[in-house]
GROMACS .gro file of C-alpha atoms in nm:
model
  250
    1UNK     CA    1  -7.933   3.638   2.959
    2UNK     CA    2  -7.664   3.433   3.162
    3UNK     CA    3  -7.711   3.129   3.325
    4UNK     CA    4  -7.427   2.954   3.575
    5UNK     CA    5  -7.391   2.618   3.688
    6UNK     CA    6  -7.170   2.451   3.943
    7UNK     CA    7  -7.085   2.170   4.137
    8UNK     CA    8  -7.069   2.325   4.453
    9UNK     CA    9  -6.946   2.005   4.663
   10UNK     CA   10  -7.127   2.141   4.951
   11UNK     CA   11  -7.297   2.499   4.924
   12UNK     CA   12  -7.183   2.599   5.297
   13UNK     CA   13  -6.788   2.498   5.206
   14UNK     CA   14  -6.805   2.704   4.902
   15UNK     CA   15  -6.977   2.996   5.020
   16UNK     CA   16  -6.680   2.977   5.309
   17UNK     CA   17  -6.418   2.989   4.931
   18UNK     CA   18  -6.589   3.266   4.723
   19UNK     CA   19  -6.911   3.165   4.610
   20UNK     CA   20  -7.125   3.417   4.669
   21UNK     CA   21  -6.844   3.691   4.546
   22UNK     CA   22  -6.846   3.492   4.228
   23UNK     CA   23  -7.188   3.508   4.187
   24UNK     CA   24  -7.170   3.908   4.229
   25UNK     CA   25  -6.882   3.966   4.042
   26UNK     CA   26  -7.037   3.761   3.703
   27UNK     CA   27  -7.439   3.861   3.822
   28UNK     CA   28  -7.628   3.545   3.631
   29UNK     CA   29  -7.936   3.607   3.572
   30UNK     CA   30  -8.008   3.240   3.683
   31UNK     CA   31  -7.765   3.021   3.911
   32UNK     CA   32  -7.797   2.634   3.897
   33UNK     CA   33  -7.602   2.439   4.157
   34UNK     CA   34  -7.576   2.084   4.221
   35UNK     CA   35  -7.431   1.855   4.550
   36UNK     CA   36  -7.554   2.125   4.766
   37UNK     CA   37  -7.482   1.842   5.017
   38UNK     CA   38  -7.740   2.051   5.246
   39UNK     CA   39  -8.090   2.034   5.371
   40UNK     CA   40  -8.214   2.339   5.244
   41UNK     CA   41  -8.520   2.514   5.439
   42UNK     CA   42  -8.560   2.837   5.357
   43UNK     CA   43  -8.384   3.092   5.120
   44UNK     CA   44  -8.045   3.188   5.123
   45UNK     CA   45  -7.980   3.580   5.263
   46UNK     CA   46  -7.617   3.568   5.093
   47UNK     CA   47  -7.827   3.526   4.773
   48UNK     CA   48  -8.076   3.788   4.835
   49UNK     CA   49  -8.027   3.910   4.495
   50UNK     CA   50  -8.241   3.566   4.365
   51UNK     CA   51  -8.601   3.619   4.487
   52UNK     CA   52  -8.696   3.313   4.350
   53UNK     CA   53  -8.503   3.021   4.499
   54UNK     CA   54  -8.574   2.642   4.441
   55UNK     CA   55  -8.399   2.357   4.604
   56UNK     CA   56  -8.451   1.987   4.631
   57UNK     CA   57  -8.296   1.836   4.903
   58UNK     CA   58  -8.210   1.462   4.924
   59UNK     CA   59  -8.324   1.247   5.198
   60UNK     CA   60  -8.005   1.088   5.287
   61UNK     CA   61  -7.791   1.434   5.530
   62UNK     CA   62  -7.491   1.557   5.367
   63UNK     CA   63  -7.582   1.363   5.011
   64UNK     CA   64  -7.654   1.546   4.679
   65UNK     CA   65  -7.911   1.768   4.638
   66UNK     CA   66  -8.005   2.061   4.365
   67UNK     CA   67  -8.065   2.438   4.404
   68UNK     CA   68  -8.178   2.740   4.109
   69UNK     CA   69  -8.141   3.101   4.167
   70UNK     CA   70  -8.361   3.306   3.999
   71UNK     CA   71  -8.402   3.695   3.917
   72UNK     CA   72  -8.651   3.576   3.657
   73UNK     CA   73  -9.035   3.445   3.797
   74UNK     CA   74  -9.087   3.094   3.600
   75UNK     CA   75  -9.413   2.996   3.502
   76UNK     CA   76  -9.373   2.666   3.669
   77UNK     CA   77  -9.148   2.433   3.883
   78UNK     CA   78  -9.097   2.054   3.840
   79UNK     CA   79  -8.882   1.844   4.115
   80UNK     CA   80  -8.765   1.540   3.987
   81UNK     CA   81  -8.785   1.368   3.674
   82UNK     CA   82  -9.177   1.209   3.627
   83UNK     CA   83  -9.173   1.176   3.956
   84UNK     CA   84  -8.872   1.010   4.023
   85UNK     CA   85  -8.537   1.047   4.140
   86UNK     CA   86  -8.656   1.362   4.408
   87UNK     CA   87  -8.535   1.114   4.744
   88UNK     CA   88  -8.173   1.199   4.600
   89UNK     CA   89  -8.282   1.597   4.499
   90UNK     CA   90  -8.134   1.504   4.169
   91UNK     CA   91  -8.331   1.767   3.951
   92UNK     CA   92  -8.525   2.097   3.935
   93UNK     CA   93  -8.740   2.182   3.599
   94UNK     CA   94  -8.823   2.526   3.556
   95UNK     CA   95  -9.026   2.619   3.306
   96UNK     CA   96  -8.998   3.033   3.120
   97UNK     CA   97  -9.174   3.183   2.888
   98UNK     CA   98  -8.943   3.034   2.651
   99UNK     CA   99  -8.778   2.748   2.737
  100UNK     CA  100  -8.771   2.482   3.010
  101UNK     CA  101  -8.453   2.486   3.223
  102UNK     CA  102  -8.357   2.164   3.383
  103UNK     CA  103  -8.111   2.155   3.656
  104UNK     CA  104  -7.945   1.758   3.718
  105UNK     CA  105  -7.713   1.642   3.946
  106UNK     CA  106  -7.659   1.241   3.730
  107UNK     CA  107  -7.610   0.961   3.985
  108UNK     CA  108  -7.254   0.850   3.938
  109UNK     CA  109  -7.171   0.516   3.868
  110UNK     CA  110  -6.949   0.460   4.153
  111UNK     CA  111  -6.629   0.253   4.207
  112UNK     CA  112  -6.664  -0.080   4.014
  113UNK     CA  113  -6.958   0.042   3.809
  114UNK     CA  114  -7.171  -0.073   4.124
  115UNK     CA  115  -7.441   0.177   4.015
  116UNK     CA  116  -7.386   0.173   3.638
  117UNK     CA  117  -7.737  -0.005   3.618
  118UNK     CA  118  -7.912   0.239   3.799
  119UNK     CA  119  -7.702   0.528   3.603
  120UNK     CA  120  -7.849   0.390   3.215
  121UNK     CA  121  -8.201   0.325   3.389
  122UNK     CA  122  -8.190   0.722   3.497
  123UNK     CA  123  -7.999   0.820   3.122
  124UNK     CA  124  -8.316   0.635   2.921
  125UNK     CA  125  -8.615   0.859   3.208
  126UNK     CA  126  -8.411   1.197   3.154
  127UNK     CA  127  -8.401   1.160   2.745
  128UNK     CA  128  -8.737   1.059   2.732
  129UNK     CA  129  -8.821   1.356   2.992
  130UNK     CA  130  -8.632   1.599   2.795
  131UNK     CA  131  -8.783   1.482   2.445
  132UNK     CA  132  -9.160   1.520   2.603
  133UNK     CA  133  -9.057   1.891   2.671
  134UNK     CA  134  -8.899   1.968   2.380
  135UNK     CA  135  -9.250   1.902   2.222
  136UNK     CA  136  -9.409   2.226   2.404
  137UNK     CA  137  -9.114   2.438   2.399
  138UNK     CA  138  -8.669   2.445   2.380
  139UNK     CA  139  -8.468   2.272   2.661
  140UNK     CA  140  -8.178   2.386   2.835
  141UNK     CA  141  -8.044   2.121   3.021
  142UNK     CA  142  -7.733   2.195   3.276
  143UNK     CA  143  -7.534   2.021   3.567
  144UNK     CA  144  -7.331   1.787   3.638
  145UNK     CA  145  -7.381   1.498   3.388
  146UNK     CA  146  -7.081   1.253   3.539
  147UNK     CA  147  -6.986   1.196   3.193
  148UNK     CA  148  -6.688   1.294   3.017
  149UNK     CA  149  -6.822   1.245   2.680
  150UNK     CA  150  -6.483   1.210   2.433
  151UNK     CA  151  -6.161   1.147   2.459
  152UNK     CA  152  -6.067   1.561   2.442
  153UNK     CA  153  -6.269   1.566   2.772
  154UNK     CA  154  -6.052   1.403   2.985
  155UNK     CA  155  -5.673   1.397   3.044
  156UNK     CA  156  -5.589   1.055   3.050
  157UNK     CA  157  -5.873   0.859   2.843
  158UNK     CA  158  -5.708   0.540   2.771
  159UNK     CA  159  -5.635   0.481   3.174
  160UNK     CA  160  -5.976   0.560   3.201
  161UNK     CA  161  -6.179   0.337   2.999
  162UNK     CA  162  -6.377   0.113   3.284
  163UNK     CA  163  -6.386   0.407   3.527
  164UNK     CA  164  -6.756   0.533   3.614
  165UNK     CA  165  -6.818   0.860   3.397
  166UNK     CA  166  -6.630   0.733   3.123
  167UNK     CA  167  -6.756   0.402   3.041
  168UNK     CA  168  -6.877   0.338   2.697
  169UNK     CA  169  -7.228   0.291   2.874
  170UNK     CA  170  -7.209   0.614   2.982
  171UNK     CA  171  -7.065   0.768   2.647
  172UNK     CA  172  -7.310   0.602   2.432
  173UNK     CA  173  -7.605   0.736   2.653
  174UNK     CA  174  -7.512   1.079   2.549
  175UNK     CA  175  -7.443   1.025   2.231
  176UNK     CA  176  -7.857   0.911   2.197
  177UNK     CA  177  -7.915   1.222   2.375
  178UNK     CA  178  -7.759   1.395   2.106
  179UNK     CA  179  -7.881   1.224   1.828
  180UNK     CA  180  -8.221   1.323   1.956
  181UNK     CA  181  -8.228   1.690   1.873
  182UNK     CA  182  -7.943   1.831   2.153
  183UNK     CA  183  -7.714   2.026   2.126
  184UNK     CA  184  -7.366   2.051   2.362
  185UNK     CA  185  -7.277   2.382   2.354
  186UNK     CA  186  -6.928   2.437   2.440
  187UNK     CA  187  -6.821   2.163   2.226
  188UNK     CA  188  -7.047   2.288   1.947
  189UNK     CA  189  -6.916   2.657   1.983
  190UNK     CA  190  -6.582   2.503   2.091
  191UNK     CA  191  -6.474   2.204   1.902
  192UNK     CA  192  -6.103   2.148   1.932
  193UNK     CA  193  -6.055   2.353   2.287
  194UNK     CA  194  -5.921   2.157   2.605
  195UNK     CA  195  -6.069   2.240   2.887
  196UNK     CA  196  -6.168   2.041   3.194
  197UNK     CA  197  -6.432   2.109   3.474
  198UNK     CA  198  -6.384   1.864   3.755
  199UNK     CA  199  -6.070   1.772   3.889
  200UNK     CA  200  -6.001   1.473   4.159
  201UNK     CA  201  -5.846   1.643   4.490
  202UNK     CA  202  -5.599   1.337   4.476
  203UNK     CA  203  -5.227   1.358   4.307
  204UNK     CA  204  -5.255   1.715   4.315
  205UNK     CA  205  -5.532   1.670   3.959
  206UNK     CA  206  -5.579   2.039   3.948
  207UNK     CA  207  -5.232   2.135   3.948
  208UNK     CA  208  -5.143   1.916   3.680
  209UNK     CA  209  -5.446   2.008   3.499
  210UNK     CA  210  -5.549   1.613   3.497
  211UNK     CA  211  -5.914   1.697   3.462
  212UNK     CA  212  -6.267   1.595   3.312
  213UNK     CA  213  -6.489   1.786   3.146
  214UNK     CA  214  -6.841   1.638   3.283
  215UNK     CA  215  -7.058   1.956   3.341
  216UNK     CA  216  -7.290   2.068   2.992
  217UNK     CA  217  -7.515   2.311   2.900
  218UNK     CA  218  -7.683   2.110   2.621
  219UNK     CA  219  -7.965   2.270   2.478
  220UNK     CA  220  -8.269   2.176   2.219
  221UNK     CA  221  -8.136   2.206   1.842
  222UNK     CA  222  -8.433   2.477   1.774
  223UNK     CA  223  -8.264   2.688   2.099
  224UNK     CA  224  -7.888   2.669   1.891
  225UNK     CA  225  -8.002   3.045   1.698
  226UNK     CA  226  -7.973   3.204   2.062
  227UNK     CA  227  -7.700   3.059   2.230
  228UNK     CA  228  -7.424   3.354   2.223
  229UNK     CA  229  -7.144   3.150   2.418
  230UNK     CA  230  -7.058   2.877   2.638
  231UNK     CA  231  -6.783   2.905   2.897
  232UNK     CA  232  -6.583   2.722   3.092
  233UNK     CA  233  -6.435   2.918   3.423
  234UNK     CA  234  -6.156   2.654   3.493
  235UNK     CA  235  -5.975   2.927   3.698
  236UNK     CA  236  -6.218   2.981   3.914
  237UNK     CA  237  -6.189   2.806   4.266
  238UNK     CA  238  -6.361   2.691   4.573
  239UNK     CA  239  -6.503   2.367   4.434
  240UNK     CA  240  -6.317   1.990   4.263
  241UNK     CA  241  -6.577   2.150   3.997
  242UNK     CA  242  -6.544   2.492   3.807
  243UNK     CA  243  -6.845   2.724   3.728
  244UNK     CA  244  -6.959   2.689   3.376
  245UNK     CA  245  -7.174   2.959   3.167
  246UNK     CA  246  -7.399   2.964   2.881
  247UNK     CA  247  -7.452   3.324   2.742
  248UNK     CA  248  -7.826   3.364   2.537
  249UNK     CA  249  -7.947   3.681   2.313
  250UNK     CA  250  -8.222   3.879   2.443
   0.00000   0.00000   0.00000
């Protein structure tokens, strides 16, 4: 099974740079998007390929937002997290046969940590969300996370230090998460490779490679045995984010 996730930065802008000729040319078997930026009403016909398609749109136009493509029928489908965070579309839970997939776009902590509050309020619900479905069955949790969690996952970490996805705040949240039973894959199956996901559109970032590496596929520790590989597709364009993959056995 393959599942792909991406920061779209608008779904309409990226279809117009490749998207859907990505998604044919790698044929996921689930697509999770995030910042669809988009209110979504009905299915997509350049994804007709995905009969089951889930999207939670944010209240505010033009602001956030979540979408999962499906070839796969889930048992069940969960928008938001406890019932919160759905005005901004900020997740999708679907739940399989086995294993819950959770699709999060994180609030980011904006320009002088105005929203840092908010952000470790949100951190402490999704843990304790994820932890209460780990009890029935594995997690796979992907997105954008807005955190770059060590210094090998961004390009200049000392500059960086009081900027929002890289505050110790931030750091330290997913370092509980971790602690708790979960598992980030690429750095797991990956642990000394350099590779970012997100890169600013200022100072020409992405030519210089000056990048972060803030979008996971973190999975339950029980889940580990059938994780094959997790990828990074930081040549792929159309996005400030990459695609990212994560590979299971059958």
């Amino acid at each position: 099974m393959r599942i792909i996730s991406r920061n779209v930065n608008g779904i309409r802008a990226c279809l117009n740079k490749g998207l859907n000729e990505f998604i044919n040319n790698f044929d996921p078997d689930i697509a999770c998007f995030q910042e669809t930026k988009m209110q979504i009403e009905s299915n997509f016909q350049e994804f007709s390929q995905y009969p089951y398609q889930y999207y939670s749109n944010a209240i505010k136009k033009g602001y956030s937002g979540t979408l999962v493509l499906s070839k796969i029928k889930p048992i069940n489908v969960i928008y938001g997290i406890d019932g919160e965070y759905d005005d901004e579309g900020r997740a999708i839970t679907l739940e399989f046969n086995d294993f819950y997939l959770i699709n999060v776009y994180s609030p980011n902590s904006k320009e002088e940590l105005l929203r840092l509050s908010y952000r470790m309020e949100y951190e402490d619900k999704l843990r304790k969300y994820l932890l209460c479905l780990s009890l029935k069955k594995p997690v796979i949790l992907c997105g954008d996370l807005n955190v770059a969690h060590e210094e090998i996952d961004i390009k200049n970490p000392k500059n960086n230090l009081r900027s929002a996805g890289f505050t110790i705040e931030e750091r330290t949240k997913f370092t509980e998460l971790l602690n708790n039973g979960f598992i980030d894959t690429f750095r797991f199956l990956h642990p000394s490779d350099v590779k970012y996901s997100w890169w600013s559109y200022r100072f020409k970032a992405r030519e210089k490679n000056a990048g972060w590496r803030i979008d996971y596929f973190v999975v339950s520790k029980d889940l580990l045995k059938k994780v094959k590989n997790s990828l990074i597709f930081n040549d792929v364009f159309g996005s400030d984010h990459c695609p990212i993959c994560l590979d299971l056995y059958n």
